[in-house]
PDB file of C-alpha atoms and ligand atoms in Angstrom:
ATOM      1  CA  MET A   1      -7.327 -14.282  73.421  1.00 98.00           C
ATOM      2  CA  GLN A   2      -7.837 -14.098  77.206  1.00 98.00           C
ATOM      3  CA  LEU A   3      -4.696 -15.049  79.155  1.00 98.00           C
ATOM      4  CA  PHE A   4      -5.301 -16.507  82.618  1.00 98.00           C
ATOM      5  CA  LEU A   5      -2.739 -17.494  85.262  1.00 98.00           C
ATOM      6  CA  ASP A   6      -2.937 -21.059  86.567  1.00 98.00           C
ATOM      7  CA  THR A   7      -1.762 -20.425  90.121  1.00 98.00           C
ATOM      8  CA  THR A   8      -2.659 -19.909  93.798  1.00 98.00           C
ATOM      9  CA  ASP A   9       0.507 -17.892  94.509  1.00 98.00           C
ATOM     10  CA  VAL A  10      -0.956 -14.458  95.261  1.00 98.00           C
ATOM     11  CA  ALA A  11       2.414 -12.657  95.304  1.00 98.00           C
ATOM     12  CA  ILE A  12       3.362 -13.993  91.877  1.00 98.00           C
ATOM     13  CA  LEU A  13      -0.143 -13.214  90.622  1.00 98.00           C
ATOM     14  CA  LYS A  14       0.071  -9.583  91.796  1.00 98.00           C
ATOM     15  CA  ASP A  15       3.496  -9.195  90.174  1.00 98.00           C
ATOM     16  CA  LEU A  16       2.264 -10.420  86.800  1.00 98.00           C
ATOM     17  CA  ALA A  17      -1.117  -8.655  87.082  1.00 98.00           C
ATOM     18  CA  MET A  18       0.819  -5.347  87.138  1.00 97.00           C
ATOM     19  CA  THR A  19       1.600  -5.921  83.433  1.00 98.00           C
ATOM     20  CA  GLY A  20      -2.092  -5.525  82.612  1.00 98.00           C
ATOM     21  CA  LEU A  21      -1.833  -8.725  80.566  1.00 98.00           C
ATOM     22  CA  VAL A  22      -3.505 -11.088  83.060  1.00 98.00           C
ATOM     23  CA  ASP A  23      -7.211 -11.487  82.283  1.00 98.00           C
ATOM     24  CA  GLY A  24      -8.100 -13.955  85.041  1.00 98.00           C
ATOM     25  CA  VAL A  25      -6.955 -16.897  87.186  1.00 98.00           C
ATOM     26  CA  THR A  26      -7.665 -20.600  87.410  1.00 98.00           C
ATOM     27  CA  THR A  27      -7.049 -22.798  90.437  1.00 98.00           C
ATOM     28  CA  ASN A  28      -7.579 -26.481  91.167  1.00 98.00           C
ATOM     29  CA  PRO A  29      -7.414 -28.724  94.273  1.00 98.00           C
ATOM     30  CA  THR A  30      -3.747 -29.605  93.596  1.00 98.00           C
ATOM     31  CA  LEU A  31      -2.751 -25.926  93.407  1.00 98.00           C
ATOM     32  CA  ILE A  32      -4.737 -25.204  96.591  1.00 98.00           C
ATOM     33  CA  ALA A  33      -2.974 -28.096  98.359  1.00 98.00           C
ATOM     34  CA  LYS A  34       0.407 -26.761  97.191  1.00 97.00           C
ATOM     35  CA  SER A  35      -0.433 -23.334  98.648  1.00 97.00           C
ATOM     36  CA  GLY A  36      -0.796 -24.885 102.113  1.00 97.00           C
ATOM     37  CA  ARG A  37      -3.429 -22.232 102.870  1.00 98.00           C
ATOM     38  CA  PRO A  38      -7.213 -22.221 103.482  1.00 98.00           C
ATOM     39  CA  MET A  39      -8.968 -22.372 100.087  1.00 98.00           C
ATOM     40  CA  LEU A  40     -11.672 -19.774 100.789  1.00 98.00           C
ATOM     41  CA  GLN A  41      -9.050 -17.246 101.932  1.00 98.00           C
ATOM     42  CA  VAL A  42      -6.840 -17.854  98.886  1.00 98.00           C
ATOM     43  CA  ILE A  43      -9.780 -17.492  96.487  1.00 98.00           C
ATOM     44  CA  ALA A  44     -10.894 -14.260  98.207  1.00 98.00           C
ATOM     45  CA  GLU A  45      -7.372 -12.790  97.910  1.00 98.00           C
ATOM     46  CA  ILE A  46      -7.099 -13.799  94.243  1.00 98.00           C
ATOM     47  CA  CYS A  47     -10.528 -12.304  93.467  1.00 98.00           C
ATOM     48  CA  ALA A  48      -9.375  -9.029  95.046  1.00 98.00           C
ATOM     49  CA  ALA A  49      -6.142  -9.055  93.048  1.00 97.00           C
ATOM     50  CA  VAL A  50      -7.691  -9.393  89.575  1.00 97.00           C
ATOM     51  CA  GLU A  51     -10.917  -8.090  88.032  1.00 96.00           C
ATOM     52  CA  GLY A  52     -11.323 -11.006  85.652  1.00 98.00           C
ATOM     53  CA  PRO A  53     -12.802 -14.481  86.221  1.00 98.00           C
ATOM     54  CA  VAL A  54     -11.298 -16.642  88.976  1.00 98.00           C
ATOM     55  CA  SER A  55     -11.984 -20.381  88.766  1.00 98.00           C
ATOM     56  CA  ALA A  56     -12.509 -22.128  92.115  1.00 98.00           C
ATOM     57  CA  GLU A  57     -13.097 -25.892  91.992  1.00 98.00           C
ATOM     58  CA  VAL A  58     -15.634 -27.879  93.980  1.00 98.00           C
ATOM     59  CA  ALA A  59     -14.467 -30.989  95.843  1.00 98.00           C
ATOM     60  CA  ALA A  60     -17.783 -32.852  95.993  1.00 98.00           C
ATOM     61  CA  MET A  61     -18.376 -35.667  93.504  1.00 98.00           C
ATOM     62  CA  ASP A  62     -22.193 -35.671  93.639  1.00 98.00           C
ATOM     63  CA  THR A  63     -24.479 -33.052  92.094  1.00 98.00           C
ATOM     64  CA  ALA A  64     -26.064 -31.970  95.374  1.00 98.00           C
ATOM     65  CA  GLY A  65     -22.672 -31.503  97.010  1.00 98.00           C
ATOM     66  CA  MET A  66     -21.335 -29.630  93.995  1.00 98.00           C
ATOM     67  CA  LEU A  67     -24.306 -27.270  94.085  1.00 98.00           C
ATOM     68  CA  ASP A  68     -23.871 -26.544  97.798  1.00 98.00           C
ATOM     69  CA  GLU A  69     -20.115 -25.984  97.451  1.00 98.00           C
ATOM     70  CA  GLY A  70     -20.432 -24.023  94.221  1.00 98.00           C
ATOM     71  CA  ARG A  71     -23.001 -21.627  95.668  1.00 98.00           C
ATOM     72  CA  LYS A  72     -20.672 -21.019  98.623  1.00 98.00           C
ATOM     73  CA  LEU A  73     -17.694 -20.419  96.304  1.00 98.00           C
ATOM     74  CA  ALA A  74     -19.768 -18.099  94.113  1.00 98.00           C
ATOM     75  CA  SER A  75     -20.682 -16.038  97.190  1.00 98.00           C
ATOM     76  CA  ILE A  76     -17.015 -15.190  97.833  1.00 98.00           C
ATOM     77  CA  ALA A  77     -16.843 -12.578  95.058  1.00 98.00           C
ATOM     78  CA  PRO A  78     -18.667 -11.598  91.861  1.00 98.00           C
ATOM     79  CA  ASN A  79     -15.772 -12.782  89.679  1.00 98.00           C
ATOM     80  CA  VAL A  80     -15.741 -16.364  90.993  1.00 98.00           C
ATOM     81  CA  VAL A  81     -16.298 -19.000  88.312  1.00 99.00           C
ATOM     82  CA  VAL A  82     -17.299 -22.378  89.778  1.00 99.00           C
ATOM     83  CA  LYS A  83     -15.122 -25.164  88.404  1.00 98.00           C
ATOM     84  CA  VAL A  84     -16.727 -28.606  88.154  1.00 98.00           C
ATOM     85  CA  PRO A  85     -15.312 -31.892  86.810  1.00 98.00           C
ATOM     86  CA  LEU A  86     -16.579 -33.217  83.478  1.00 98.00           C
ATOM     87  CA  THR A  87     -18.699 -36.019  84.883  1.00 98.00           C
ATOM     88  CA  ARG A  88     -22.417 -36.822  84.661  1.00 98.00           C
ATOM     89  CA  ASP A  89     -22.962 -35.248  88.082  1.00 98.00           C
ATOM     90  CA  GLY A  90     -20.779 -32.291  87.127  1.00 98.00           C
ATOM     91  CA  LEU A  91     -22.812 -31.544  84.000  1.00 98.00           C
ATOM     92  CA  ILE A  92     -26.125 -31.819  85.846  1.00 99.00           C
ATOM     93  CA  ALA A  93     -24.735 -29.280  88.333  1.00 98.00           C
ATOM     94  CA  THR A  94     -23.489 -27.122  85.439  1.00 99.00           C
ATOM     95  CA  ARG A  95     -27.001 -26.908  83.998  1.00 98.00           C
ATOM     96  CA  GLU A  96     -28.427 -25.876  87.386  1.00 98.00           C
ATOM     97  CA  PHE A  97     -25.688 -23.269  87.867  1.00 98.00           C
ATOM     98  CA  ALA A  98     -26.474 -21.875  84.406  1.00 98.00           C
ATOM     99  CA  GLN A  99     -30.113 -21.482  85.395  1.00 98.00           C
ATOM    100  CA  GLU A 100     -29.021 -19.698  88.610  1.00 98.00           C
ATOM    101  CA  GLY A 101     -26.719 -17.352  86.710  1.00 98.00           C
ATOM    102  CA  ILE A 102     -23.563 -18.838  88.241  1.00 98.00           C
ATOM    103  CA  ALA A 103     -20.634 -19.000  85.799  1.00 98.00           C
ATOM    104  CA  THR A 104     -18.950 -22.391  85.406  1.00 99.00           C
ATOM    105  CA  ASN A 105     -15.681 -23.814  84.136  1.00 99.00           C
ATOM    106  CA  VAL A 106     -16.027 -27.513  83.263  1.00 99.00           C
ATOM    107  CA  THR A 107     -12.608 -29.063  83.789  1.00 98.00           C
ATOM    108  CA  LEU A 108     -10.689 -32.281  83.046  1.00 98.00           C
ATOM    109  CA  CYS A 109     -11.950 -32.364  79.462  1.00 98.00           C
ATOM    110  CA  PHE A 110     -10.108 -34.877  77.235  1.00 98.00           C
ATOM    111  CA  SER A 111     -12.460 -35.458  74.302  1.00 98.00           C
ATOM    112  CA  ALA A 112     -14.572 -33.429  71.867  1.00 98.00           C
ATOM    113  CA  ALA A 113     -17.615 -35.504  72.843  1.00 98.00           C
ATOM    114  CA  GLN A 114     -17.155 -34.394  76.464  1.00 98.00           C
ATOM    115  CA  ALA A 115     -16.833 -30.785  75.312  1.00 98.00           C
ATOM    116  CA  LEU A 116     -20.052 -31.096  73.289  1.00 98.00           C
ATOM    117  CA  LEU A 117     -21.941 -32.252  76.391  1.00 98.00           C
ATOM    118  CA  ALA A 118     -20.457 -29.414  78.478  1.00 99.00           C
ATOM    119  CA  ALA A 119     -21.617 -26.814  75.954  1.00 98.00           C
ATOM    120  CA  LYS A 120     -25.106 -28.358  75.873  1.00 98.00           C
ATOM    121  CA  ALA A 121     -25.140 -28.176  79.694  1.00 98.00           C
ATOM    122  CA  GLY A 122     -24.512 -24.437  79.467  1.00 98.00           C
ATOM    123  CA  ALA A 123     -20.897 -24.284  80.653  1.00 99.00           C
ATOM    124  CA  SER A 124     -19.358 -20.801  80.589  1.00 98.00           C
ATOM    125  CA  TYR A 125     -15.891 -22.283  79.958  1.00 99.00           C
ATOM    126  CA  ILE A 126     -14.557 -25.700  78.927  1.00 99.00           C
ATOM    127  CA  SER A 127     -11.015 -26.690  79.992  1.00 98.00           C
ATOM    128  CA  PRO A 128      -9.409 -29.200  77.616  1.00 98.00           C
ATOM    129  CA  PHE A 129      -6.116 -30.395  79.145  1.00 98.00           C
ATOM    130  CA  ILE A 130      -3.547 -30.142  76.347  1.00 97.00           C
ATOM    131  CA  GLY A 131      -0.391 -31.076  78.278  1.00 97.00           C
ATOM    132  CA  ARG A 132      -1.846 -34.162  79.904  1.00 98.00           C
ATOM    133  CA  LEU A 133      -2.982 -35.461  76.504  1.00 97.00           C
ATOM    134  CA  ASP A 134       0.541 -34.827  75.151  1.00 96.00           C
ATOM    135  CA  ASP A 135       1.946 -36.640  78.194  1.00 96.00           C
ATOM    136  CA  HIS A 136      -0.378 -39.524  77.251  1.00 94.00           C
ATOM    137  CA  GLY A 137       1.043 -39.719  73.694  1.00 95.00           C
ATOM    138  CA  ALA A 138      -1.827 -37.880  71.995  1.00 95.00           C
ATOM    139  CA  ASP A 139      -1.726 -34.410  70.403  1.00 94.00           C
ATOM    140  CA  GLY A 140      -3.616 -32.182  72.805  1.00 95.00           C
ATOM    141  CA  MET A 141      -3.902 -29.413  70.236  1.00 96.00           C
ATOM    142  CA  ASP A 142      -6.051 -31.630  68.010  1.00 97.00           C
ATOM    143  CA  LEU A 143      -8.666 -31.472  70.748  1.00 98.00           C
ATOM    144  CA  ILE A 144      -8.725 -27.668  70.660  1.00 98.00           C
ATOM    145  CA  VAL A 145      -9.211 -27.761  66.875  1.00 98.00           C
ATOM    146  CA  GLU A 146     -12.069 -30.280  67.170  1.00 98.00           C
ATOM    147  CA  ILE A 147     -13.865 -28.366  69.937  1.00 98.00           C
ATOM    148  CA  ARG A 148     -13.518 -25.073  68.021  1.00 98.00           C
ATOM    149  CA  ALA A 149     -15.090 -26.650  64.934  1.00 98.00           C
ATOM    150  CA  ILE A 150     -17.981 -28.201  66.871  1.00 98.00           C
ATOM    151  CA  TYR A 151     -18.720 -25.039  68.854  1.00 98.00           C
ATOM    152  CA  ASP A 152     -18.655 -22.939  65.680  1.00 98.00           C
ATOM    153  CA  ASN A 153     -20.871 -25.433  63.822  1.00 98.00           C
ATOM    154  CA  TYR A 154     -23.661 -24.978  66.366  1.00 98.00           C
ATOM    155  CA  GLY A 155     -23.026 -21.491  67.736  1.00 98.00           C
ATOM    156  CA  PHE A 156     -22.291 -22.598  71.307  1.00 98.00           C
ATOM    157  CA  ASP A 157     -21.361 -19.699  73.630  1.00 97.00           C
ATOM    158  CA  THR A 158     -19.103 -21.835  75.831  1.00 98.00           C
ATOM    159  CA  GLU A 159     -15.571 -20.411  75.767  1.00 98.00           C
ATOM    160  CA  ILE A 160     -12.640 -22.745  75.121  1.00 98.00           C
ATOM    161  CA  LEU A 161     -10.082 -22.358  77.939  1.00 98.00           C
ATOM    162  CA  ALA A 162      -6.922 -24.196  76.878  1.00 98.00           C
ATOM    163  CA  ALA A 163      -5.445 -25.744  80.020  1.00 98.00           C
ATOM    164  CA  SER A 164      -2.551 -27.935  81.135  1.00 98.00           C
ATOM    165  CA  ILE A 165      -0.233 -25.593  79.239  1.00 98.00           C
ATOM    166  CA  ARG A 166       3.421 -26.660  79.241  1.00 97.00           C
ATOM    167  CA  SER A 167       5.172 -24.114  76.979  1.00 97.00           C
ATOM    168  CA  PRO A 168       4.864 -20.824  75.057  1.00 98.00           C
ATOM    169  CA  ALA A 169       4.321 -22.982  71.963  1.00 97.00           C
ATOM    170  CA  HIS A 170       1.148 -24.358  73.560  1.00 98.00           C
ATOM    171  CA  VAL A 171      -0.136 -20.798  73.959  1.00 98.00           C
ATOM    172  CA  THR A 172       0.694 -19.888  70.355  1.00 98.00           C
ATOM    173  CA  THR A 173      -0.819 -23.036  68.838  1.00 97.00           C
ATOM    174  CA  ALA A 174      -3.914 -22.747  71.022  1.00 98.00           C
ATOM    175  CA  ALA A 175      -4.344 -19.172  69.768  1.00 98.00           C
ATOM    176  CA  LEU A 176      -3.854 -20.327  66.165  1.00 98.00           C
ATOM    177  CA  ALA A 177      -6.479 -23.030  66.762  1.00 98.00           C
ATOM    178  CA  GLY A 178      -8.959 -20.397  67.922  1.00 98.00           C
ATOM    179  CA  SER A 179      -9.046 -21.072  71.668  1.00 98.00           C
ATOM    180  CA  ASP A 180     -10.834 -18.215  73.462  1.00 98.00           C
ATOM    181  CA  CYS A 181      -8.561 -18.380  76.501  1.00 98.00           C
ATOM    182  CA  ALA A 182      -5.463 -20.112  77.837  1.00 98.00           C
ATOM    183  CA  THR A 183      -4.591 -20.672  81.479  1.00 98.00           C
ATOM    184  CA  ILE A 184      -0.843 -20.515  81.914  1.00 98.00           C
ATOM    185  CA  PRO A 185       1.541 -21.466  84.769  1.00 98.00           C
ATOM    186  CA  PRO A 186       3.539 -18.391  85.893  1.00 98.00           C
ATOM    187  CA  ASP A 187       6.882 -19.709  84.625  1.00 98.00           C
ATOM    188  CA  VAL A 188       5.424 -20.249  81.153  1.00 98.00           C
ATOM    189  CA  PHE A 189       3.738 -16.826  81.278  1.00 98.00           C
ATOM    190  CA  ASN A 190       7.100 -15.198  82.046  1.00 98.00           C
ATOM    191  CA  ALA A 191       8.688 -17.138  79.170  1.00 98.00           C
ATOM    192  CA  LEU A 192       6.178 -15.556  76.756  1.00 98.00           C
ATOM    193  CA  PHE A 193       8.016 -12.230  77.026  1.00 98.00           C
ATOM    194  CA  LYS A 194      11.373 -13.663  76.043  1.00 97.00           C
ATOM    195  CA  HIS A 195      13.259 -14.458  72.834  1.00 97.00           C
ATOM    196  CA  PRO A 196      17.065 -14.711  72.531  1.00 97.00           C
ATOM    197  CA  LEU A 197      17.080 -12.501  69.429  1.00 98.00           C
ATOM    198  CA  THR A 198      15.215  -9.785  71.325  1.00 98.00           C
ATOM    199  CA  GLU A 199      17.826  -9.895  74.095  1.00 98.00           C
ATOM    200  CA  ARG A 200      20.707  -9.956  71.590  1.00 98.00           C
ATOM    201  CA  GLY A 201      19.228  -7.109  69.549  1.00 98.00           C
ATOM    202  CA  LEU A 202      18.646  -4.986  72.648  1.00 98.00           C
ATOM    203  CA  ASP A 203      22.229  -5.531  73.809  1.00 98.00           C
ATOM    204  CA  GLN A 204      23.456  -4.332  70.415  1.00 98.00           C
ATOM    205  CA  PHE A 205      21.140  -1.274  70.426  1.00 98.00           C
ATOM    206  CA  MET A 206      22.306  -0.290  73.919  1.00 98.00           C
ATOM    207  CA  SER A 207      25.956  -0.798  73.010  1.00 98.00           C
ATOM    208  CA  ASP A 208      25.621   1.374  69.910  1.00 98.00           C
ATOM    209  CA  TRP A 209      23.587   4.005  71.784  1.00 98.00           C
ATOM    210  CA  ALA A 210      26.245   4.247  74.492  1.00 98.00           C
ATOM    211  CA  LYS A 211      28.813   5.078  71.812  1.00 98.00           C
ATOM    212  CA  THR A 212      26.840   8.179  70.816  1.00 98.00           C
ATOM    213  CA  GLY A 213      27.363   9.732  74.234  1.00 98.00           C
ATOM    214  CA  GLN A 214      23.886  11.186  73.948  1.00 98.00           C
ATOM    215  CA  SER A 215      20.974  11.229  76.395  1.00 98.00           C
ATOM    216  CA  ILE A 216      17.338  11.653  75.513  1.00 98.00           C
ATOM    217  CA  LEU A 217      16.341  13.661  78.619  1.00 97.00           C
TER     218      LEU A 217
HETATM  219  O1  LIG B 301      -5.668 -26.010  86.411  1.00 56.28           O
HETATM  220  C1  LIG B 301      -6.075 -26.719  85.285  1.00 56.28           C
HETATM  221  C2  LIG B 301      -4.909 -27.227  84.463  1.00 56.28           C
HETATM  222  O2  LIG B 301      -4.270 -26.146  83.829  1.00 56.28           O
HETATM  223  C3  LIG B 301      -3.878 -27.992  85.248  1.00 56.28           C
HETATM  224  O3  LIG B 301      -3.114 -28.699  84.331  1.00 56.28           O
HETATM  225  O4  LIG B 301      -1.655 -30.646  83.804  1.00 56.28           O
HETATM  226  O5  LIG B 301      -0.648 -28.546  84.744  1.00 56.28           O
HETATM  227  O6  LIG B 301      -2.049 -29.997  86.225  1.00 56.28           O
HETATM  228  P1  LIG B 301      -1.807 -29.507  84.819  1.00 56.28           P
END
């Protein structure tokens, strides 16, 4: 499973990328706004900080505008993935990007029918938003299961990128459901390392080791 960071905070990204466990990054207009920085500069810095795919989202709502913006975003670095919304115009742009060899991440996916259309349009990634479906009273993980089944039925190459992740449990259940990737907020990513029994067990090991008076070096 590919683990991406859902962030525009370059310092936090670099800190977590040092673990070797970060396979890529996703951004969106809200995260760019929160950064308070120029989008093109942030995307360039992120692309330099990780080797993996970096999703950068268009702001245009029409196909022509998406194509112009997406080509500009794609020119920033070879690892840019152009993120487009799951709309009619977005999927028309996705098909054109596929023919131009530009990787795409189709975002704001909330139904299996939408995901089917995105795969047919040649999307590189599909981003079903688990947390927002949960917030809406649905079970976001059901969507991952449905998309996995459909994509496997027809051999679609589009990779499922579980998004709107709210907890380590979302990551685990997305992996169990066969999602190819998950994009994770930094605080949730850091929580993946932790378990109270690990901390308690390590405290006990260190306490018992100290009693031996030994040193390994
Ligand atoms: O960036 C895409 C997605 O992960 C954002 O989800 O619900 O946390 O805004 P959300």
